[in-house]
Amino acid sequence: MKKNKPAKPAAPAQQDVAAQLGLRPGQSLELLKALHILTREGKLNQDSRRKLKQVYHLYQFIAPLLEELSANDHPVTLADHGAGKSYLGFILYDLFFKPLGRGSIYGIETRAPLVQASQQLAADLGFDRMQFLNMSVADSTQADFMPAQFDIVTALHACDTATDDAIAFGLEKHAQALVLVPCCQAELAAAMRQNKALHLARTPLAELWRHPIHTREIGSHLTNVLRCLYLEACGYQVTVTELVGWEHSMKNELIIARYTGQKKRSSAQRLRELLEQFGLQAALAHRYPLSGVAAP
């Protein structure tokens, strides 16, 4: 007598998958499959859960900004820099822009295959208010076909100076809010290494970056401190917090800047002093132009 082969486990019901992922009502499972967060059978793709968790946490911070800025029937414009596979942009559109019925998302990415894939997916899903541009963050600031103003600028793990370029874009486009999760940062650490011997002789503070690993860590931390001071000097209220638990990502610092118009002269002065203290004026003056902010 032949034994019956064990039946293949059934694909999980949609509501079970939705519960496991913490999805909101009406969220597209087909989108999550297309992004390879779910398998075709509707099962969880474990490799993508960490990324999804980060995006959902970031959405919780962005959603109140979207709700506020979309008041009075305003069509919110959002630029997502270093978009990659556009996890963030697609989920923002699916959860907020699609049901709202207005507003646009621009995904900016340098890798042409990712841009093409995102364009095709947006067309397949009918997400007609999403555009994807194959260009650098810096080039997008000067692109004359872009809207003159954006309401929100996001950059999730935009590498090295791309986060600085996203800040410059936000300032140029008069953004009401910037939501930034910086990634690898090498520019400032490289500048610190060049003058390390001189600073070791001049100040004991240089011991903070004498060893290469400390140069990298201090360089990363100082980069974000300078970014926050610069945003405050340019009229933004800045909040810095964790995106998710450190067990999910070591690149976990979330910077949220809201425009108030109150340019803090004290922040501009502290920024100048830090650049001088670390010998970074020549290397980074172009990153933090303060000509419009008077010293106290």
PDB file of C-alpha atoms in Angstrom:
ATOM      1  CA  MET A   1       0.000   0.000   0.000  1.00  0.00           C
ATOM      2  CA  LYS A   2       1.431   3.297  -1.090  1.00  0.00           C
ATOM      3  CA  LYS A   3       1.821   5.957   1.475  1.00  0.00           C
ATOM      4  CA  ASN A   4       0.305   9.279   0.631  1.00  0.00           C
ATOM      5  CA  LYS A   5       2.838  12.028   0.170  1.00  0.00           C
ATOM      6  CA  PRO A   6       2.536  14.770   2.714  1.00  0.00           C
ATOM      7  CA  ALA A   7       0.611  17.677   1.312  1.00  0.00           C
ATOM      8  CA  LYS A   8       2.480  20.870   0.611  1.00  0.00           C
ATOM      9  CA  PRO A   9       1.822  23.494   3.262  1.00  0.00           C
ATOM     10  CA  ALA A  10      -0.842  25.890   2.125  1.00  0.00           C
ATOM     11  CA  ALA A  11       0.090  29.481   1.448  1.00  0.00           C
ATOM     12  CA  PRO A  12      -0.777  31.637   4.418  1.00  0.00           C
ATOM     13  CA  ALA A  13      -4.051  33.469   4.243  1.00  0.00           C
ATOM     14  CA  GLN A  14      -3.764  37.112   3.298  1.00  0.00           C
ATOM     15  CA  GLN A  15      -5.033  38.265   6.667  1.00  0.00           C
ATOM     16  CA  ASP A  16      -2.394  36.111   8.411  1.00  0.00           C
ATOM     17  CA  VAL A  17       0.394  37.612   6.319  1.00  0.00           C
ATOM     18  CA  ALA A  18      -1.006  41.069   6.911  1.00  0.00           C
ATOM     19  CA  ALA A  19      -1.046  40.435  10.655  1.00  0.00           C
ATOM     20  CA  GLN A  20       2.544  39.173  10.656  1.00  0.00           C
ATOM     21  CA  LEU A  21       3.745  42.217   8.744  1.00  0.00           C
ATOM     22  CA  GLY A  22       1.598  44.695  10.604  1.00  0.00           C
ATOM     23  CA  LEU A  23       0.041  45.885   7.348  1.00  0.00           C
ATOM     24  CA  ARG A  24      -2.586  48.583   7.237  1.00  0.00           C
ATOM     25  CA  PRO A  25      -6.057  47.971   5.802  1.00  0.00           C
ATOM     26  CA  GLY A  26      -6.027  48.095   2.019  1.00  0.00           C
ATOM     27  CA  GLN A  27      -2.259  47.796   1.661  1.00  0.00           C
ATOM     28  CA  SER A  28      -1.255  45.979  -1.510  1.00  0.00           C
ATOM     29  CA  LEU A  29       0.194  42.506  -1.057  1.00  0.00           C
ATOM     30  CA  GLU A  30       0.931  42.489  -4.789  1.00  0.00           C
ATOM     31  CA  LEU A  31       3.228  45.455  -4.276  1.00  0.00           C
ATOM     32  CA  LEU A  32       5.102  43.618  -1.512  1.00  0.00           C
ATOM     33  CA  LYS A  33       5.480  40.610  -3.801  1.00  0.00           C
ATOM     34  CA  ALA A  34       6.777  42.816  -6.613  1.00  0.00           C
ATOM     35  CA  LEU A  35       9.315  44.304  -4.216  1.00  0.00           C
ATOM     36  CA  HIS A  36      10.300  40.732  -3.219  1.00  0.00           C
ATOM     37  CA  ILE A  37       9.345  41.365   0.384  1.00  0.00           C
ATOM     38  CA  LEU A  38       6.846  38.533   0.009  1.00  0.00           C
ATOM     39  CA  THR A  39       7.362  35.431  -2.109  1.00  0.00           C
ATOM     40  CA  ARG A  40       4.937  34.682  -4.940  1.00  0.00           C
ATOM     41  CA  GLU A  41       3.123  32.318  -2.581  1.00  0.00           C
ATOM     42  CA  GLY A  42       2.596  35.167  -0.138  1.00  0.00           C
ATOM     43  CA  LYS A  43       5.157  33.983   2.390  1.00  0.00           C
ATOM     44  CA  LEU A  44       7.486  36.245   4.275  1.00  0.00           C
ATOM     45  CA  ASN A  45      10.847  36.847   2.638  1.00  0.00           C
ATOM     46  CA  GLN A  46      13.097  36.848   5.678  1.00  0.00           C
ATOM     47  CA  ASP A  47      15.908  38.688   3.922  1.00  0.00           C
ATOM     48  CA  SER A  48      13.647  41.703   3.393  1.00  0.00           C
ATOM     49  CA  ARG A  49      11.998  41.881   6.800  1.00  0.00           C
ATOM     50  CA  ARG A  50      14.739  44.078   8.225  1.00  0.00           C
ATOM     51  CA  LYS A  51      14.403  46.551   5.353  1.00  0.00           C
ATOM     52  CA  LEU A  52      10.627  46.537   5.639  1.00  0.00           C
ATOM     53  CA  LYS A  53      10.797  47.206   9.362  1.00  0.00           C
ATOM     54  CA  GLN A  54      12.992  50.241   8.753  1.00  0.00           C
ATOM     55  CA  VAL A  55      10.664  51.586   6.078  1.00  0.00           C
ATOM     56  CA  TYR A  56       7.583  51.135   8.279  1.00  0.00           C
ATOM     57  CA  HIS A  57       9.254  52.911  11.175  1.00  0.00           C
ATOM     58  CA  LEU A  58      10.247  55.730   8.854  1.00  0.00           C
ATOM     59  CA  TYR A  59       6.686  55.904   7.542  1.00  0.00           C
ATOM     60  CA  GLN A  60       5.450  56.508  11.085  1.00  0.00           C
ATOM     61  CA  PHE A  61       7.627  59.611  11.242  1.00  0.00           C
ATOM     62  CA  ILE A  62       6.738  60.839   7.745  1.00  0.00           C
ATOM     63  CA  ALA A  63       2.958  60.245   7.864  1.00  0.00           C
ATOM     64  CA  PRO A  64       2.192  63.125  10.290  1.00  0.00           C
ATOM     65  CA  LEU A  65       4.203  65.479   8.071  1.00  0.00           C
ATOM     66  CA  LEU A  66       2.287  64.324   5.006  1.00  0.00           C
ATOM     67  CA  GLU A  67      -1.049  64.769   6.756  1.00  0.00           C
ATOM     68  CA  GLU A  68      -0.168  68.280   7.890  1.00  0.00           C
ATOM     69  CA  LEU A  69       1.286  69.435   4.585  1.00  0.00           C
ATOM     70  CA  SER A  70      -1.558  67.953   2.505  1.00  0.00           C
ATOM     71  CA  ALA A  71      -4.186  69.984   4.367  1.00  0.00           C
ATOM     72  CA  ASN A  72      -6.471  72.307   2.396  1.00  0.00           C
ATOM     73  CA  ASP A  73      -6.265  70.030  -0.667  1.00  0.00           C
ATOM     74  CA  HIS A  74      -2.575  70.781  -1.187  1.00  0.00           C
ATOM     75  CA  PRO A  75      -0.894  68.229  -3.521  1.00  0.00           C
ATOM     76  CA  VAL A  76       2.230  67.275  -1.583  1.00  0.00           C
ATOM     77  CA  THR A  77       5.449  66.782  -3.552  1.00  0.00           C
ATOM     78  CA  LEU A  78       8.064  64.442  -2.105  1.00  0.00           C
ATOM     79  CA  ALA A  79      11.584  63.758  -3.369  1.00  0.00           C
ATOM     80  CA  ASP A  80      13.162  60.447  -2.334  1.00  0.00           C
ATOM     81  CA  HIS A  81      16.923  60.648  -2.864  1.00  0.00           C
ATOM     82  CA  GLY A  82      19.121  57.586  -3.271  1.00  0.00           C
ATOM     83  CA  ALA A  83      15.881  55.706  -3.838  1.00  0.00           C
ATOM     84  CA  GLY A  84      17.469  52.331  -4.655  1.00  0.00           C
ATOM     85  CA  LYS A  85      14.627  49.873  -5.270  1.00  0.00           C
ATOM     86  CA  SER A  86      12.216  52.548  -3.991  1.00  0.00           C
ATOM     87  CA  TYR A  87      10.864  50.539  -1.076  1.00  0.00           C
ATOM     88  CA  LEU A  88      10.136  53.765   0.760  1.00  0.00           C
ATOM     89  CA  GLY A  89       8.572  55.588  -2.190  1.00  0.00           C
ATOM     90  CA  PHE A  90       6.272  52.727  -3.174  1.00  0.00           C
ATOM     91  CA  ILE A  91       5.065  52.116   0.360  1.00  0.00           C
ATOM     92  CA  LEU A  92       4.497  55.848   0.930  1.00  0.00           C
ATOM     93  CA  TYR A  93       2.473  55.982  -2.275  1.00  0.00           C
ATOM     94  CA  ASP A  94       0.497  52.846  -1.446  1.00  0.00           C
ATOM     95  CA  LEU A  95      -0.330  53.905   2.105  1.00  0.00           C
ATOM     96  CA  PHE A  96      -0.812  57.655   1.690  1.00  0.00           C
ATOM     97  CA  PHE A  97      -0.691  59.141  -1.810  1.00  0.00           C
ATOM     98  CA  LYS A  98      -2.925  56.540  -3.497  1.00  0.00           C
ATOM     99  CA  PRO A  99      -5.876  56.828  -1.099  1.00  0.00           C
ATOM    100  CA  LEU A 100      -5.438  60.618  -0.869  1.00  0.00           C
ATOM    101  CA  GLY A 101      -5.793  60.961  -4.628  1.00  0.00           C
ATOM    102  CA  ARG A 102      -3.271  63.778  -5.062  1.00  0.00           C
ATOM    103  CA  GLY A 103       0.407  64.553  -4.630  1.00  0.00           C
ATOM    104  CA  SER A 104       3.522  63.223  -6.348  1.00  0.00           C
ATOM    105  CA  ILE A 105       6.675  61.276  -5.507  1.00  0.00           C
ATOM    106  CA  TYR A 106       9.969  61.649  -7.357  1.00  0.00           C
ATOM    107  CA  GLY A 107      12.490  58.840  -6.853  1.00  0.00           C
ATOM    108  CA  ILE A 108      16.070  59.840  -7.685  1.00  0.00           C
ATOM    109  CA  GLU A 109      18.656  57.104  -8.211  1.00  0.00           C
ATOM    110  CA  THR A 110      21.950  56.758 -10.095  1.00  0.00           C
ATOM    111  CA  ARG A 111      21.630  53.066 -11.029  1.00  0.00           C
ATOM    112  CA  ALA A 112      19.747  52.869 -14.332  1.00  0.00           C
ATOM    113  CA  PRO A 113      18.474  49.263 -13.950  1.00  0.00           C
ATOM    114  CA  LEU A 114      16.820  50.122 -10.622  1.00  0.00           C
ATOM    115  CA  VAL A 115      15.217  53.222 -12.126  1.00  0.00           C
ATOM    116  CA  GLN A 116      13.875  51.208 -15.077  1.00  0.00           C
ATOM    117  CA  ALA A 117      12.503  48.499 -12.782  1.00  0.00           C
ATOM    118  CA  SER A 118      10.773  51.105 -10.615  1.00  0.00           C
ATOM    119  CA  GLN A 119       9.274  52.837 -13.650  1.00  0.00           C
ATOM    120  CA  GLN A 120       7.875  49.532 -14.882  1.00  0.00           C
ATOM    121  CA  LEU A 121       6.471  48.573 -11.485  1.00  0.00           C
ATOM    122  CA  ALA A 122       4.775  51.965 -11.077  1.00  0.00           C
ATOM    123  CA  ALA A 123       3.194  51.541 -14.520  1.00  0.00           C
ATOM    124  CA  ASP A 124       2.043  47.987 -13.716  1.00  0.00           C
ATOM    125  CA  LEU A 125       0.438  49.105 -10.456  1.00  0.00           C
ATOM    126  CA  GLY A 126      -1.124  52.262 -11.865  1.00  0.00           C
ATOM    127  CA  PHE A 127       0.908  54.499  -9.564  1.00  0.00           C
ATOM    128  CA  ASP A 128       0.802  57.293 -12.113  1.00  0.00           C
ATOM    129  CA  ARG A 129       1.952  60.064  -9.787  1.00  0.00           C
ATOM    130  CA  MET A 130       5.343  58.455  -9.240  1.00  0.00           C
ATOM    131  CA  GLN A 131       8.336  59.446 -11.356  1.00  0.00           C
ATOM    132  CA  PHE A 132      11.822  57.949 -11.315  1.00  0.00           C
ATOM    133  CA  LEU A 133      14.879  59.838 -12.482  1.00  0.00           C
ATOM    134  CA  ASN A 134      18.253  58.355 -13.364  1.00  0.00           C
ATOM    135  CA  MET A 135      20.602  61.000 -11.972  1.00  0.00           C
ATOM    136  CA  SER A 136      22.648  61.920  -8.945  1.00  0.00           C
ATOM    137  CA  VAL A 137      21.199  63.882  -6.058  1.00  0.00           C
ATOM    138  CA  ALA A 138      23.525  66.768  -6.878  1.00  0.00           C
ATOM    139  CA  ASP A 139      22.435  66.864 -10.531  1.00  0.00           C
ATOM    140  CA  SER A 140      18.763  66.800  -9.587  1.00  0.00           C
ATOM    141  CA  THR A 141      19.153  70.107  -7.750  1.00  0.00           C
ATOM    142  CA  GLN A 142      20.025  71.820 -11.033  1.00  0.00           C
ATOM    143  CA  ALA A 143      17.541  69.942 -13.263  1.00  0.00           C
ATOM    144  CA  ASP A 144      15.229  72.539 -14.806  1.00  0.00           C
ATOM    145  CA  PHE A 145      12.402  70.043 -15.410  1.00  0.00           C
ATOM    146  CA  MET A 146      11.973  69.398 -11.681  1.00  0.00           C
ATOM    147  CA  PRO A 147       9.327  71.270  -9.673  1.00  0.00           C
ATOM    148  CA  ALA A 148      10.591  74.550  -8.248  1.00  0.00           C
ATOM    149  CA  GLN A 149       9.462  73.522  -4.780  1.00  0.00           C
ATOM    150  CA  PHE A 150       9.193  70.254  -2.852  1.00  0.00           C
ATOM    151  CA  ASP A 151       7.340  69.843   0.413  1.00  0.00           C
ATOM    152  CA  ILE A 152       9.297  66.884   1.802  1.00  0.00           C
ATOM    153  CA  VAL A 153      12.754  65.529   1.026  1.00  0.00           C
ATOM    154  CA  THR A 154      13.741  62.042   2.184  1.00  0.00           C
ATOM    155  CA  ALA A 155      17.025  60.172   1.983  1.00  0.00           C
ATOM    156  CA  LEU A 156      17.115  56.658   3.459  1.00  0.00           C
ATOM    157  CA  HIS A 157      20.723  55.430   3.641  1.00  0.00           C
ATOM    158  CA  ALA A 158      21.959  57.767   0.905  1.00  0.00           C
ATOM    159  CA  CYS A 159      25.696  57.067   0.970  1.00  0.00           C
ATOM    160  CA  ASP A 160      28.425  59.488   2.016  1.00  0.00           C
ATOM    161  CA  THR A 161      27.916  62.985   0.574  1.00  0.00           C
ATOM    162  CA  ALA A 162      24.560  62.110  -1.044  1.00  0.00           C
ATOM    163  CA  THR A 163      22.928  63.041   2.270  1.00  0.00           C
ATOM    164  CA  ASP A 164      24.597  66.467   2.082  1.00  0.00           C
ATOM    165  CA  ASP A 165      23.385  66.783  -1.499  1.00  0.00           C
ATOM    166  CA  ALA A 166      19.855  65.918  -0.318  1.00  0.00           C
ATOM    167  CA  ILE A 167      20.099  68.725   2.253  1.00  0.00           C
ATOM    168  CA  ALA A 168      21.285  71.148  -0.447  1.00  0.00           C
ATOM    169  CA  PHE A 169      18.373  70.007  -2.635  1.00  0.00           C
ATOM    170  CA  GLY A 170      15.915  70.590   0.202  1.00  0.00           C
ATOM    171  CA  LEU A 171      17.236  74.092   0.819  1.00  0.00           C
ATOM    172  CA  GLU A 172      17.173  74.943  -2.892  1.00  0.00           C
ATOM    173  CA  LYS A 173      13.600  73.636  -3.206  1.00  0.00           C
ATOM    174  CA  HIS A 174      12.354  75.365  -0.024  1.00  0.00           C
ATOM    175  CA  ALA A 175      11.363  72.054   1.569  1.00  0.00           C
ATOM    176  CA  GLN A 176       9.108  72.259   4.595  1.00  0.00           C
ATOM    177  CA  ALA A 177      10.584  69.057   6.008  1.00  0.00           C
ATOM    178  CA  LEU A 178      13.616  66.827   5.531  1.00  0.00           C
ATOM    179  CA  VAL A 179      13.747  63.245   6.805  1.00  0.00           C
ATOM    180  CA  LEU A 180      17.259  61.807   6.624  1.00  0.00           C
ATOM    181  CA  VAL A 181      18.862  58.506   7.628  1.00  0.00           C
ATOM    182  CA  PRO A 182      22.580  58.976   6.822  1.00  0.00           C
ATOM    183  CA  CYS A 183      24.707  56.052   5.721  1.00  0.00           C
ATOM    184  CA  CYS A 184      28.463  55.616   5.215  1.00  0.00           C
ATOM    185  CA  GLN A 185      30.358  58.895   5.594  1.00  0.00           C
ATOM    186  CA  ALA A 186      33.937  59.216   4.394  1.00  0.00           C
ATOM    187  CA  GLU A 187      34.527  62.787   3.244  1.00  0.00           C
ATOM    188  CA  LEU A 188      35.066  64.382   6.644  1.00  0.00           C
ATOM    189  CA  ALA A 189      37.167  61.494   8.011  1.00  0.00           C
ATOM    190  CA  ALA A 190      39.451  61.737   4.968  1.00  0.00           C
ATOM    191  CA  ALA A 191      39.974  65.449   5.643  1.00  0.00           C
ATOM    192  CA  MET A 192      40.726  64.745   9.306  1.00  0.00           C
ATOM    193  CA  ARG A 193      43.366  62.164   8.384  1.00  0.00           C
ATOM    194  CA  GLN A 194      45.237  64.636   6.207  1.00  0.00           C
ATOM    195  CA  ASN A 195      46.054  66.975   9.108  1.00  0.00           C
ATOM    196  CA  LYS A 196      46.175  64.431  11.919  1.00  0.00           C
ATOM    197  CA  ALA A 197      49.845  64.980  12.889  1.00  0.00           C
ATOM    198  CA  LEU A 198      49.386  68.756  13.065  1.00  0.00           C
ATOM    199  CA  HIS A 199      46.341  68.453  15.296  1.00  0.00           C
ATOM    200  CA  LEU A 200      47.964  65.885  17.586  1.00  0.00           C
ATOM    201  CA  ALA A 201      50.688  68.438  18.270  1.00  0.00           C
ATOM    202  CA  ARG A 202      48.224  71.300  18.699  1.00  0.00           C
ATOM    203  CA  THR A 203      45.433  69.916  20.878  1.00  0.00           C
ATOM    204  CA  PRO A 204      44.770  66.871  23.066  1.00  0.00           C
ATOM    205  CA  LEU A 205      41.319  66.622  21.477  1.00  0.00           C
ATOM    206  CA  ALA A 206      43.044  65.091  18.453  1.00  0.00           C
ATOM    207  CA  GLU A 207      43.439  61.912  20.520  1.00  0.00           C
ATOM    208  CA  LEU A 208      39.755  61.373  19.732  1.00  0.00           C
ATOM    209  CA  TRP A 209      40.704  60.522  16.153  1.00  0.00           C
ATOM    210  CA  ARG A 210      44.325  59.364  16.394  1.00  0.00           C
ATOM    211  CA  HIS A 211      43.519  55.709  15.681  1.00  0.00           C
ATOM    212  CA  PRO A 212      41.993  54.923  12.270  1.00  0.00           C
ATOM    213  CA  ILE A 213      38.854  53.299  13.663  1.00  0.00           C
ATOM    214  CA  HIS A 214      38.246  56.356  15.840  1.00  0.00           C
ATOM    215  CA  THR A 215      38.823  58.655  12.864  1.00  0.00           C
ATOM    216  CA  ARG A 216      36.033  56.855  11.045  1.00  0.00           C
ATOM    217  CA  GLU A 217      33.665  56.904  14.028  1.00  0.00           C
ATOM    218  CA  ILE A 218      34.341  60.508  15.032  1.00  0.00           C
ATOM    219  CA  GLY A 219      34.140  61.537  11.381  1.00  0.00           C
ATOM    220  CA  SER A 220      30.715  59.929  11.016  1.00  0.00           C
ATOM    221  CA  HIS A 221      29.381  61.455  14.226  1.00  0.00           C
ATOM    222  CA  LEU A 222      30.814  64.898  13.522  1.00  0.00           C
ATOM    223  CA  THR A 223      29.372  64.868  10.002  1.00  0.00           C
ATOM    224  CA  ASN A 224      25.851  64.509  11.384  1.00  0.00           C
ATOM    225  CA  VAL A 225      26.460  67.125  14.085  1.00  0.00           C
ATOM    226  CA  LEU A 226      27.558  69.624  11.414  1.00  0.00           C
ATOM    227  CA  ARG A 227      24.518  68.768   9.290  1.00  0.00           C
ATOM    228  CA  CYS A 228      22.173  69.444  12.177  1.00  0.00           C
ATOM    229  CA  LEU A 229      23.834  72.754  13.040  1.00  0.00           C
ATOM    230  CA  TYR A 230      23.698  73.789   9.391  1.00  0.00           C
ATOM    231  CA  LEU A 231      19.987  73.019   9.142  1.00  0.00           C
ATOM    232  CA  GLU A 232      19.312  74.995  12.325  1.00  0.00           C
ATOM    233  CA  ALA A 233      21.340  77.897  10.940  1.00  0.00           C
ATOM    234  CA  CYS A 234      19.200  77.765   7.786  1.00  0.00           C
ATOM    235  CA  GLY A 235      15.910  78.032   9.669  1.00  0.00           C
ATOM    236  CA  TYR A 236      14.967  74.449  10.559  1.00  0.00           C
ATOM    237  CA  GLN A 237      14.001  72.887  13.867  1.00  0.00           C
ATOM    238  CA  VAL A 238      15.954  69.652  14.131  1.00  0.00           C
ATOM    239  CA  THR A 239      15.187  66.429  15.983  1.00  0.00           C
ATOM    240  CA  VAL A 240      17.630  63.522  16.105  1.00  0.00           C
ATOM    241  CA  THR A 241      16.539  60.064  17.202  1.00  0.00           C
ATOM    242  CA  GLU A 242      16.866  56.343  16.425  1.00  0.00           C
ATOM    243  CA  LEU A 243      15.095  54.886  13.428  1.00  0.00           C
ATOM    244  CA  VAL A 244      14.863  51.303  14.708  1.00  0.00           C
ATOM    245  CA  GLY A 245      16.691  49.209  17.270  1.00  0.00           C
ATOM    246  CA  TRP A 246      20.437  48.857  16.774  1.00  0.00           C
ATOM    247  CA  GLU A 247      19.976  45.118  16.265  1.00  0.00           C
ATOM    248  CA  HIS A 248      18.354  45.879  12.896  1.00  0.00           C
ATOM    249  CA  SER A 249      20.841  48.394  11.518  1.00  0.00           C
ATOM    250  CA  MET A 250      24.043  50.127  12.634  1.00  0.00           C
ATOM    251  CA  LYS A 251      23.151  53.058  10.360  1.00  0.00           C
ATOM    252  CA  ASN A 252      20.328  54.064  12.587  1.00  0.00           C
ATOM    253  CA  GLU A 253      20.408  57.824  13.118  1.00  0.00           C
ATOM    254  CA  LEU A 254      17.258  59.634  12.018  1.00  0.00           C
ATOM    255  CA  ILE A 255      17.383  63.393  11.434  1.00  0.00           C
ATOM    256  CA  ILE A 256      14.050  65.205  11.072  1.00  0.00           C
ATOM    257  CA  ALA A 257      14.145  68.892  10.159  1.00  0.00           C
ATOM    258  CA  ARG A 258      11.042  71.124  10.062  1.00  0.00           C
ATOM    259  CA  TYR A 259      11.225  74.581   8.536  1.00  0.00           C
ATOM    260  CA  THR A 260      10.363  77.414  10.922  1.00  0.00           C
ATOM    261  CA  GLY A 261      12.187  80.317   9.271  1.00  0.00           C
ATOM    262  CA  GLN A 262      14.044  81.060  12.524  1.00  0.00           C
ATOM    263  CA  LYS A 263      17.720  80.987  11.561  1.00  0.00           C
ATOM    264  CA  LYS A 264      19.793  80.231  14.654  1.00  0.00           C
ATOM    265  CA  ARG A 265      22.881  82.407  14.664  1.00  0.00           C
ATOM    266  CA  SER A 266      24.259  80.452  17.616  1.00  0.00           C
ATOM    267  CA  SER A 267      24.159  77.244  15.546  1.00  0.00           C
ATOM    268  CA  ALA A 268      25.965  78.988  12.702  1.00  0.00           C
ATOM    269  CA  GLN A 269      28.653  80.162  15.105  1.00  0.00           C
ATOM    270  CA  ARG A 270      29.084  76.697  16.639  1.00  0.00           C
ATOM    271  CA  LEU A 271      29.377  75.218  13.162  1.00  0.00           C
ATOM    272  CA  ARG A 272      32.117  77.706  12.273  1.00  0.00           C
ATOM    273  CA  GLU A 273      33.952  76.955  15.504  1.00  0.00           C
ATOM    274  CA  LEU A 274      33.807  73.186  14.980  1.00  0.00           C
ATOM    275  CA  LEU A 275      35.122  73.498  11.437  1.00  0.00           C
ATOM    276  CA  GLU A 276      37.990  75.589  12.775  1.00  0.00           C
ATOM    277  CA  GLN A 277      38.677  73.308  15.745  1.00  0.00           C
ATOM    278  CA  PHE A 278      38.932  70.245  13.513  1.00  0.00           C
ATOM    279  CA  GLY A 279      40.777  72.062  10.719  1.00  0.00           C
ATOM    280  CA  LEU A 280      37.999  71.497   8.216  1.00  0.00           C
ATOM    281  CA  GLN A 281      37.305  75.006   6.910  1.00  0.00           C
ATOM    282  CA  ALA A 282      39.007  74.513   3.549  1.00  0.00           C
ATOM    283  CA  ALA A 283      37.662  70.996   2.995  1.00  0.00           C
ATOM    284  CA  LEU A 284      34.036  71.583   3.965  1.00  0.00           C
ATOM    285  CA  ALA A 285      33.283  75.279   3.481  1.00  0.00           C
ATOM    286  CA  HIS A 286      31.371  74.416   0.297  1.00  0.00           C
ATOM    287  CA  ARG A 287      29.153  71.981   2.219  1.00  0.00           C
ATOM    288  CA  TYR A 288      27.981  74.521   4.766  1.00  0.00           C
ATOM    289  CA  PRO A 289      27.793  77.987   3.171  1.00  0.00           C
ATOM    290  CA  LEU A 290      26.689  80.421   5.857  1.00  0.00           C
ATOM    291  CA  SER A 291      26.764  83.669   3.924  1.00  0.00           C
ATOM    292  CA  GLY A 292      23.080  84.250   4.643  1.00  0.00           C
ATOM    293  CA  VAL A 293      23.458  83.727   8.392  1.00  0.00           C
ATOM    294  CA  ALA A 294      25.187  86.499  10.344  1.00  0.00           C
ATOM    295  CA  ALA A 295      27.557  85.615  13.159  1.00  0.00           C
ATOM    296  CA  PRO A 296      26.321  86.670  16.619  1.00  0.00           C
TER     297      PRO A 296
END
